PDB file of N, CA and C in Angstrom:
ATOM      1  N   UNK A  15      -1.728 -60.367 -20.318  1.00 74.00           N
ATOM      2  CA  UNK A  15      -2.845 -59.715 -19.668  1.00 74.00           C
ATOM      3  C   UNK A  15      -3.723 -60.729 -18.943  1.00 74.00           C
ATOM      4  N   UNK A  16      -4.167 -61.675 -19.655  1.00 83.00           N
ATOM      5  CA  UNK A  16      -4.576 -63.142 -19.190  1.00 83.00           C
ATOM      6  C   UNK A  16      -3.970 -63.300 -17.543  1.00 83.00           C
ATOM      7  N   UNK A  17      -2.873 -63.289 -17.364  1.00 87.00           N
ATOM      8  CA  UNK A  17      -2.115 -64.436 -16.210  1.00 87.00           C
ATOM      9  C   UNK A  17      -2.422 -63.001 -15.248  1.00 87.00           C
ATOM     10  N   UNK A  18      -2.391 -61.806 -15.492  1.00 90.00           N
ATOM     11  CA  UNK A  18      -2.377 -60.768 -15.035  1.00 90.00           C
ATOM     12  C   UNK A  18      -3.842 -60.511 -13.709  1.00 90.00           C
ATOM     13  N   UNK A  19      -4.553 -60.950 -15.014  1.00 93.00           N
ATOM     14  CA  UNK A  19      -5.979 -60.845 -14.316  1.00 93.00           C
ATOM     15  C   UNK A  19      -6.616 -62.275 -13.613  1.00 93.00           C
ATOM     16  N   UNK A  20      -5.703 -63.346 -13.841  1.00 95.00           N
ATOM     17  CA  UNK A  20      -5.775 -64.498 -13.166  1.00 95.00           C
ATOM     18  C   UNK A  20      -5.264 -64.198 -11.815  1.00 95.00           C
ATOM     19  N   UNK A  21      -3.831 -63.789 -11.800  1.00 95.00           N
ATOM     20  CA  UNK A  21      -3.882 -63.714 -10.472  1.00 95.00           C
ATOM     21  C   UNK A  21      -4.328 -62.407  -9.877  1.00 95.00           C
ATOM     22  N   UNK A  22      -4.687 -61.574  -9.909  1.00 96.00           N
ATOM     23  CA  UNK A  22      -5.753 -60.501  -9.433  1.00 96.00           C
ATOM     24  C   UNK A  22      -6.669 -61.034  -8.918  1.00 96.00           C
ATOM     25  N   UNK A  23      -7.452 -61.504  -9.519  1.00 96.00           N
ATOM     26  CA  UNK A  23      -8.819 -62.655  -9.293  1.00 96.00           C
ATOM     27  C   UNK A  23      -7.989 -63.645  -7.737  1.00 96.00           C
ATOM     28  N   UNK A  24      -7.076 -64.372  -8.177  1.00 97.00           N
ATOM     29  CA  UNK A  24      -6.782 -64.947  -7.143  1.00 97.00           C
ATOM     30  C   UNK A  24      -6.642 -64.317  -5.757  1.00 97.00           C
ATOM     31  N   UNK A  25      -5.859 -62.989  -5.605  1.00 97.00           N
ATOM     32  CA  UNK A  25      -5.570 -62.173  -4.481  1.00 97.00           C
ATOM     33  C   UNK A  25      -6.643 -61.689  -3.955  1.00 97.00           C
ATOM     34  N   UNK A  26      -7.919 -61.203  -4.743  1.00 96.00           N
ATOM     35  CA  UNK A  26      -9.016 -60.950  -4.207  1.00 96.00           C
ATOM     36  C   UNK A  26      -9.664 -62.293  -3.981  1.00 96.00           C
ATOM     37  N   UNK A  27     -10.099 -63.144  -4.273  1.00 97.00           N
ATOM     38  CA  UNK A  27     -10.259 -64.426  -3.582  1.00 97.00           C
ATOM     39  C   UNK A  27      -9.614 -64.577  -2.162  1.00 97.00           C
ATOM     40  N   UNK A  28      -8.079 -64.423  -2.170  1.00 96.00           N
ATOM     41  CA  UNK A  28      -7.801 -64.675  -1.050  1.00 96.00           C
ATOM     42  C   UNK A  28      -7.976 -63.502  -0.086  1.00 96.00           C
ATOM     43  N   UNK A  29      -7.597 -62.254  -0.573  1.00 96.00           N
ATOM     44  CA  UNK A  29      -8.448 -61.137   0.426  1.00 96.00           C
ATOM     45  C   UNK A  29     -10.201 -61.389   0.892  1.00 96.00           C
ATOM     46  N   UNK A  30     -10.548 -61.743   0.193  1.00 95.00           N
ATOM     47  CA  UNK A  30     -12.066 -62.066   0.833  1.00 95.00           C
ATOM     48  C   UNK A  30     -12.303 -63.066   1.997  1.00 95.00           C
ATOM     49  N   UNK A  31     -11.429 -64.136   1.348  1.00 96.00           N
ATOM     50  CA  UNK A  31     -11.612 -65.563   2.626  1.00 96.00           C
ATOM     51  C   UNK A  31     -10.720 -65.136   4.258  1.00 96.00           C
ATOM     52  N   UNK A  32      -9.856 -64.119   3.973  1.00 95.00           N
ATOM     53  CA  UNK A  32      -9.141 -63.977   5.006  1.00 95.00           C
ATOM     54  C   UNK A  32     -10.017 -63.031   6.029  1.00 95.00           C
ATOM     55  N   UNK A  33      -9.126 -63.170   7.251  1.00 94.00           N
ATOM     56  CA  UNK A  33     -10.000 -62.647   8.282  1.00 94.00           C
ATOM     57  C   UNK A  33      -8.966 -62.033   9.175  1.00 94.00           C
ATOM     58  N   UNK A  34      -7.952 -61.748   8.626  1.00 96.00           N
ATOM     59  CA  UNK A  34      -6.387 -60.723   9.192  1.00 96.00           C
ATOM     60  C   UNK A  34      -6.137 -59.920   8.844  1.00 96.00           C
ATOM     61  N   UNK A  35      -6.101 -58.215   9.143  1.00 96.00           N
ATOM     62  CA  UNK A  35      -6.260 -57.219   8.129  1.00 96.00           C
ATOM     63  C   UNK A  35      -5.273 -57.341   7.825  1.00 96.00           C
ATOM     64  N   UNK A  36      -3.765 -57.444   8.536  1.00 97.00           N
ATOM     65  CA  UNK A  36      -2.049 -57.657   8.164  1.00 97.00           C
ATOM     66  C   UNK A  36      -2.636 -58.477   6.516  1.00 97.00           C
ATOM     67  N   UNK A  37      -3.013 -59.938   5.985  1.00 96.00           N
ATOM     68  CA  UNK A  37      -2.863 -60.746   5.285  1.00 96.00           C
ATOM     69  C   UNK A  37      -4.101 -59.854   4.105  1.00 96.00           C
ATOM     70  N   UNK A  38      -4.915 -59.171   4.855  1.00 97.00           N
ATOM     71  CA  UNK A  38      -5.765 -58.257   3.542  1.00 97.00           C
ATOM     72  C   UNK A  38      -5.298 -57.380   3.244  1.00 97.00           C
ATOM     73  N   UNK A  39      -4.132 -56.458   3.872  1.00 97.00           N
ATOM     74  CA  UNK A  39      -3.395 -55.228   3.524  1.00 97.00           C
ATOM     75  C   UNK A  39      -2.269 -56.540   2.647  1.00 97.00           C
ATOM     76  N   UNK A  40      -2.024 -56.963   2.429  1.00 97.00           N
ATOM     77  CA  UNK A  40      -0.795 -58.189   1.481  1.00 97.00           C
ATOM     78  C   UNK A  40      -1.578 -57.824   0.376  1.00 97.00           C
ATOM     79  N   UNK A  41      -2.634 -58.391   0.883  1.00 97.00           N
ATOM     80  CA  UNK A  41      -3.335 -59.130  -0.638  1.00 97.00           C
ATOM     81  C   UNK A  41      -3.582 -57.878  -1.556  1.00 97.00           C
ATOM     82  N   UNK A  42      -4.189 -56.726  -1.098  1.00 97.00           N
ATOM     83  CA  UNK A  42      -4.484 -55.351  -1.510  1.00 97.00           C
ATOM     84  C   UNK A  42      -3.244 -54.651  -1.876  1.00 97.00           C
ATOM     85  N   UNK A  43      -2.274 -54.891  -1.175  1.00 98.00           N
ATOM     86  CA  UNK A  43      -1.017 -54.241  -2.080  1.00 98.00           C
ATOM     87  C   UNK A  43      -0.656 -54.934  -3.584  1.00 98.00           C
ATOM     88  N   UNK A  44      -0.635 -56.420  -3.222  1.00 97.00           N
ATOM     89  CA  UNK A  44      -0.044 -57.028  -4.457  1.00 97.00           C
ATOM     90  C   UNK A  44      -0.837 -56.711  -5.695  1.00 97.00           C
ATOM     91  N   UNK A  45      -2.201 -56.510  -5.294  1.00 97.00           N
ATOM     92  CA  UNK A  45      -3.199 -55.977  -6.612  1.00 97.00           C
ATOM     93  C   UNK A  45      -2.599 -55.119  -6.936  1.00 97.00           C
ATOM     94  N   UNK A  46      -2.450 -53.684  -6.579  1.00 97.00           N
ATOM     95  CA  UNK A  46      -1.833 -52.734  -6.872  1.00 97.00           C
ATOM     96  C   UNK A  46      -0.419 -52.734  -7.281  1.00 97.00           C
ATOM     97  N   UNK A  47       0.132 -53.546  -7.101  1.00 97.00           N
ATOM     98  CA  UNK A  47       1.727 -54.064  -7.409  1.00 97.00           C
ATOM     99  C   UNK A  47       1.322 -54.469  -8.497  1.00 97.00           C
ATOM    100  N   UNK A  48       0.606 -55.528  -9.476  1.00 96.00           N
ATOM    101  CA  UNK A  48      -0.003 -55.788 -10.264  1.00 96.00           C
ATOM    102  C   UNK A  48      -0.766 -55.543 -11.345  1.00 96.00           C
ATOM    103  N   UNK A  49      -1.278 -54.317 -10.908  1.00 96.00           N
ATOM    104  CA  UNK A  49      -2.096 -53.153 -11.463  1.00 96.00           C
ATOM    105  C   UNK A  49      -0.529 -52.688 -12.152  1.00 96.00           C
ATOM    106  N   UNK A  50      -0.011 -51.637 -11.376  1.00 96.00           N
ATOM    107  CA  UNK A  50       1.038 -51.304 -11.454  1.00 96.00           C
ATOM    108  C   UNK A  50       2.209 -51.452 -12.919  1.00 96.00           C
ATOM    109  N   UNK A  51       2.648 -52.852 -12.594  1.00 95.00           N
ATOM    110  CA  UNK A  51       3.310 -53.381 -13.122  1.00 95.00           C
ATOM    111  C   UNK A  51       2.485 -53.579 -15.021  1.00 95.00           C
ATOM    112  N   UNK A  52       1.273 -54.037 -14.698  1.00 94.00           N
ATOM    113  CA  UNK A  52       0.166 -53.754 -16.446  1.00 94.00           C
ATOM    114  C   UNK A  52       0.340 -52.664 -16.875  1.00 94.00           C
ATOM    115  N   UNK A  53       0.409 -51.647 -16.236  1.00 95.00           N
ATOM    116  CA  UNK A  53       0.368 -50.161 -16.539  1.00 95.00           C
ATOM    117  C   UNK A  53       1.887 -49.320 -17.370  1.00 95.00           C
ATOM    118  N   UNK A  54       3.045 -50.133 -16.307  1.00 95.00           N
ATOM    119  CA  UNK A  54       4.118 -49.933 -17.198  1.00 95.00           C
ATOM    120  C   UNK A  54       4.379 -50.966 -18.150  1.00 95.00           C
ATOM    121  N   UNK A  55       3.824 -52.000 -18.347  1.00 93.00           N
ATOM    122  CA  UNK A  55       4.189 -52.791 -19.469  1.00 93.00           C
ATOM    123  C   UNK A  55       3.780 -52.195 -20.726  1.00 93.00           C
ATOM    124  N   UNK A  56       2.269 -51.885 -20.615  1.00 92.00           N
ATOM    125  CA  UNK A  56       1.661 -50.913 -21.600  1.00 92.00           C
ATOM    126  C   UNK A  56       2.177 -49.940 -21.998  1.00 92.00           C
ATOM    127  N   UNK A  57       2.838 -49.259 -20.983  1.00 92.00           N
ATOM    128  CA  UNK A  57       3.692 -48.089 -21.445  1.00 92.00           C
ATOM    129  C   UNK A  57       4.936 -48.434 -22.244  1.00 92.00           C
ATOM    130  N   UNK A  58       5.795 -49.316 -21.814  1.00 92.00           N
ATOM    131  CA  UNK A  58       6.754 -49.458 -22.381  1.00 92.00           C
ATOM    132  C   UNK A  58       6.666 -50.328 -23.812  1.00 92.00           C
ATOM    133  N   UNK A  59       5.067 -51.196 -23.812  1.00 91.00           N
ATOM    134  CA  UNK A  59       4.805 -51.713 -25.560  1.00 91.00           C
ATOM    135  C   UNK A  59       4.585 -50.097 -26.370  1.00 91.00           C
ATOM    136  N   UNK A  60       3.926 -49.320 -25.685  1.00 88.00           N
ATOM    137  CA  UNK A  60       3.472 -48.242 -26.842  1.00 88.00           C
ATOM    138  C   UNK A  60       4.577 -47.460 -26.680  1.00 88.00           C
ATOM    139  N   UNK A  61       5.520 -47.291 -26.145  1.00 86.00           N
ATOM    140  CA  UNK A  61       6.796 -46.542 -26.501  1.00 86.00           C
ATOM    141  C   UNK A  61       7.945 -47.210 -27.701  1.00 86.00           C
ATOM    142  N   UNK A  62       7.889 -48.729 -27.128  1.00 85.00           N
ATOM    143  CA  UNK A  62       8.686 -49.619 -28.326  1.00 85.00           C
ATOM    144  C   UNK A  62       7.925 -49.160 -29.762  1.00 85.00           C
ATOM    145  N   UNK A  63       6.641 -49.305 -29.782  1.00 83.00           N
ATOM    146  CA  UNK A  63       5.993 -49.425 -30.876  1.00 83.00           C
ATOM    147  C   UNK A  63       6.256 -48.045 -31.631  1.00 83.00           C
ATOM    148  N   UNK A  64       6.304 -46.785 -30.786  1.00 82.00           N
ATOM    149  CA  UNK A  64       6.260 -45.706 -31.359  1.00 82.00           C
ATOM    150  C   UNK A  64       7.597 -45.229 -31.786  1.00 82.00           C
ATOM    151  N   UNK A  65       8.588 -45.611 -31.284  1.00 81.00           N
ATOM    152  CA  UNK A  65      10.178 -45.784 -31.729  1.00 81.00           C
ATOM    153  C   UNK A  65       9.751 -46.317 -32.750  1.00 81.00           C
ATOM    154  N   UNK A  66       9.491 -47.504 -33.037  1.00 83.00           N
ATOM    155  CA  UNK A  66      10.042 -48.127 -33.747  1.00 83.00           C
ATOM    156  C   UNK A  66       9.549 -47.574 -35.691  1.00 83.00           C
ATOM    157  N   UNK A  67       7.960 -47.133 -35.338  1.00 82.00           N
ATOM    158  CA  UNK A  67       7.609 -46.446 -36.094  1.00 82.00           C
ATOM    159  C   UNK A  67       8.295 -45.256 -36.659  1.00 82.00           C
ATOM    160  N   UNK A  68       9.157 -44.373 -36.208  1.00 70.00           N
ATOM    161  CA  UNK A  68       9.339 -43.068 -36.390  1.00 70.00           C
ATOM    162  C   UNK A  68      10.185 -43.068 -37.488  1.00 70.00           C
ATOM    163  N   UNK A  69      10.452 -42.763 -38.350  1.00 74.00           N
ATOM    164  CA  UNK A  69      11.632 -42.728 -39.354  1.00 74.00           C
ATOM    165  C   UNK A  69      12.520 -42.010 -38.818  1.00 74.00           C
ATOM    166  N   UNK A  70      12.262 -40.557 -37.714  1.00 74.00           N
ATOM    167  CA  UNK A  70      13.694 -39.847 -38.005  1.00 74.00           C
ATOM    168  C   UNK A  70      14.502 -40.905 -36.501  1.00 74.00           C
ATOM    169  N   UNK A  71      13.747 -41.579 -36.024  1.00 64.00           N
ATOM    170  CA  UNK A  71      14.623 -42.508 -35.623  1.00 64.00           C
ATOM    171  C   UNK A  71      15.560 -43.954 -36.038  1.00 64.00           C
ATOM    172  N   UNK A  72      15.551 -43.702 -37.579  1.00 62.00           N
ATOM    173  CA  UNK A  72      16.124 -44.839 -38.184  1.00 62.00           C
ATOM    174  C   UNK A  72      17.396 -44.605 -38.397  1.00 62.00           C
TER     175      UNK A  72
END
């Protein structure tokens, strides 16, 4: 989650300093690519977790 929100931070850094909408539409996708990507990780820890819990899945 750490490295996650490191580079977030970074892309908006670099969306701010830029002055090319082409290189601010980049930077604004990859957040969302990013976003994205946290969102199914989360999903797929609380699905492992909930398998793994279940007995009638043993």
């Amino acid at each position: 989650m750490a490295e996650q929100q490191w580079l977030i931070d970074q892309l908006r850094t670099l969306s701010d300093s830029s002055t090319r909408f082409k290189d601010r539409a980049l930077f604004y996708a990859a957040i969302q690519l990013v976003e994205e990507q946290q969102r199914r990780i989360e999903a797929a820890e609380g699905e492992i977790d909930g398998r793994s819990w279940n007995p009638s899945d043993w």
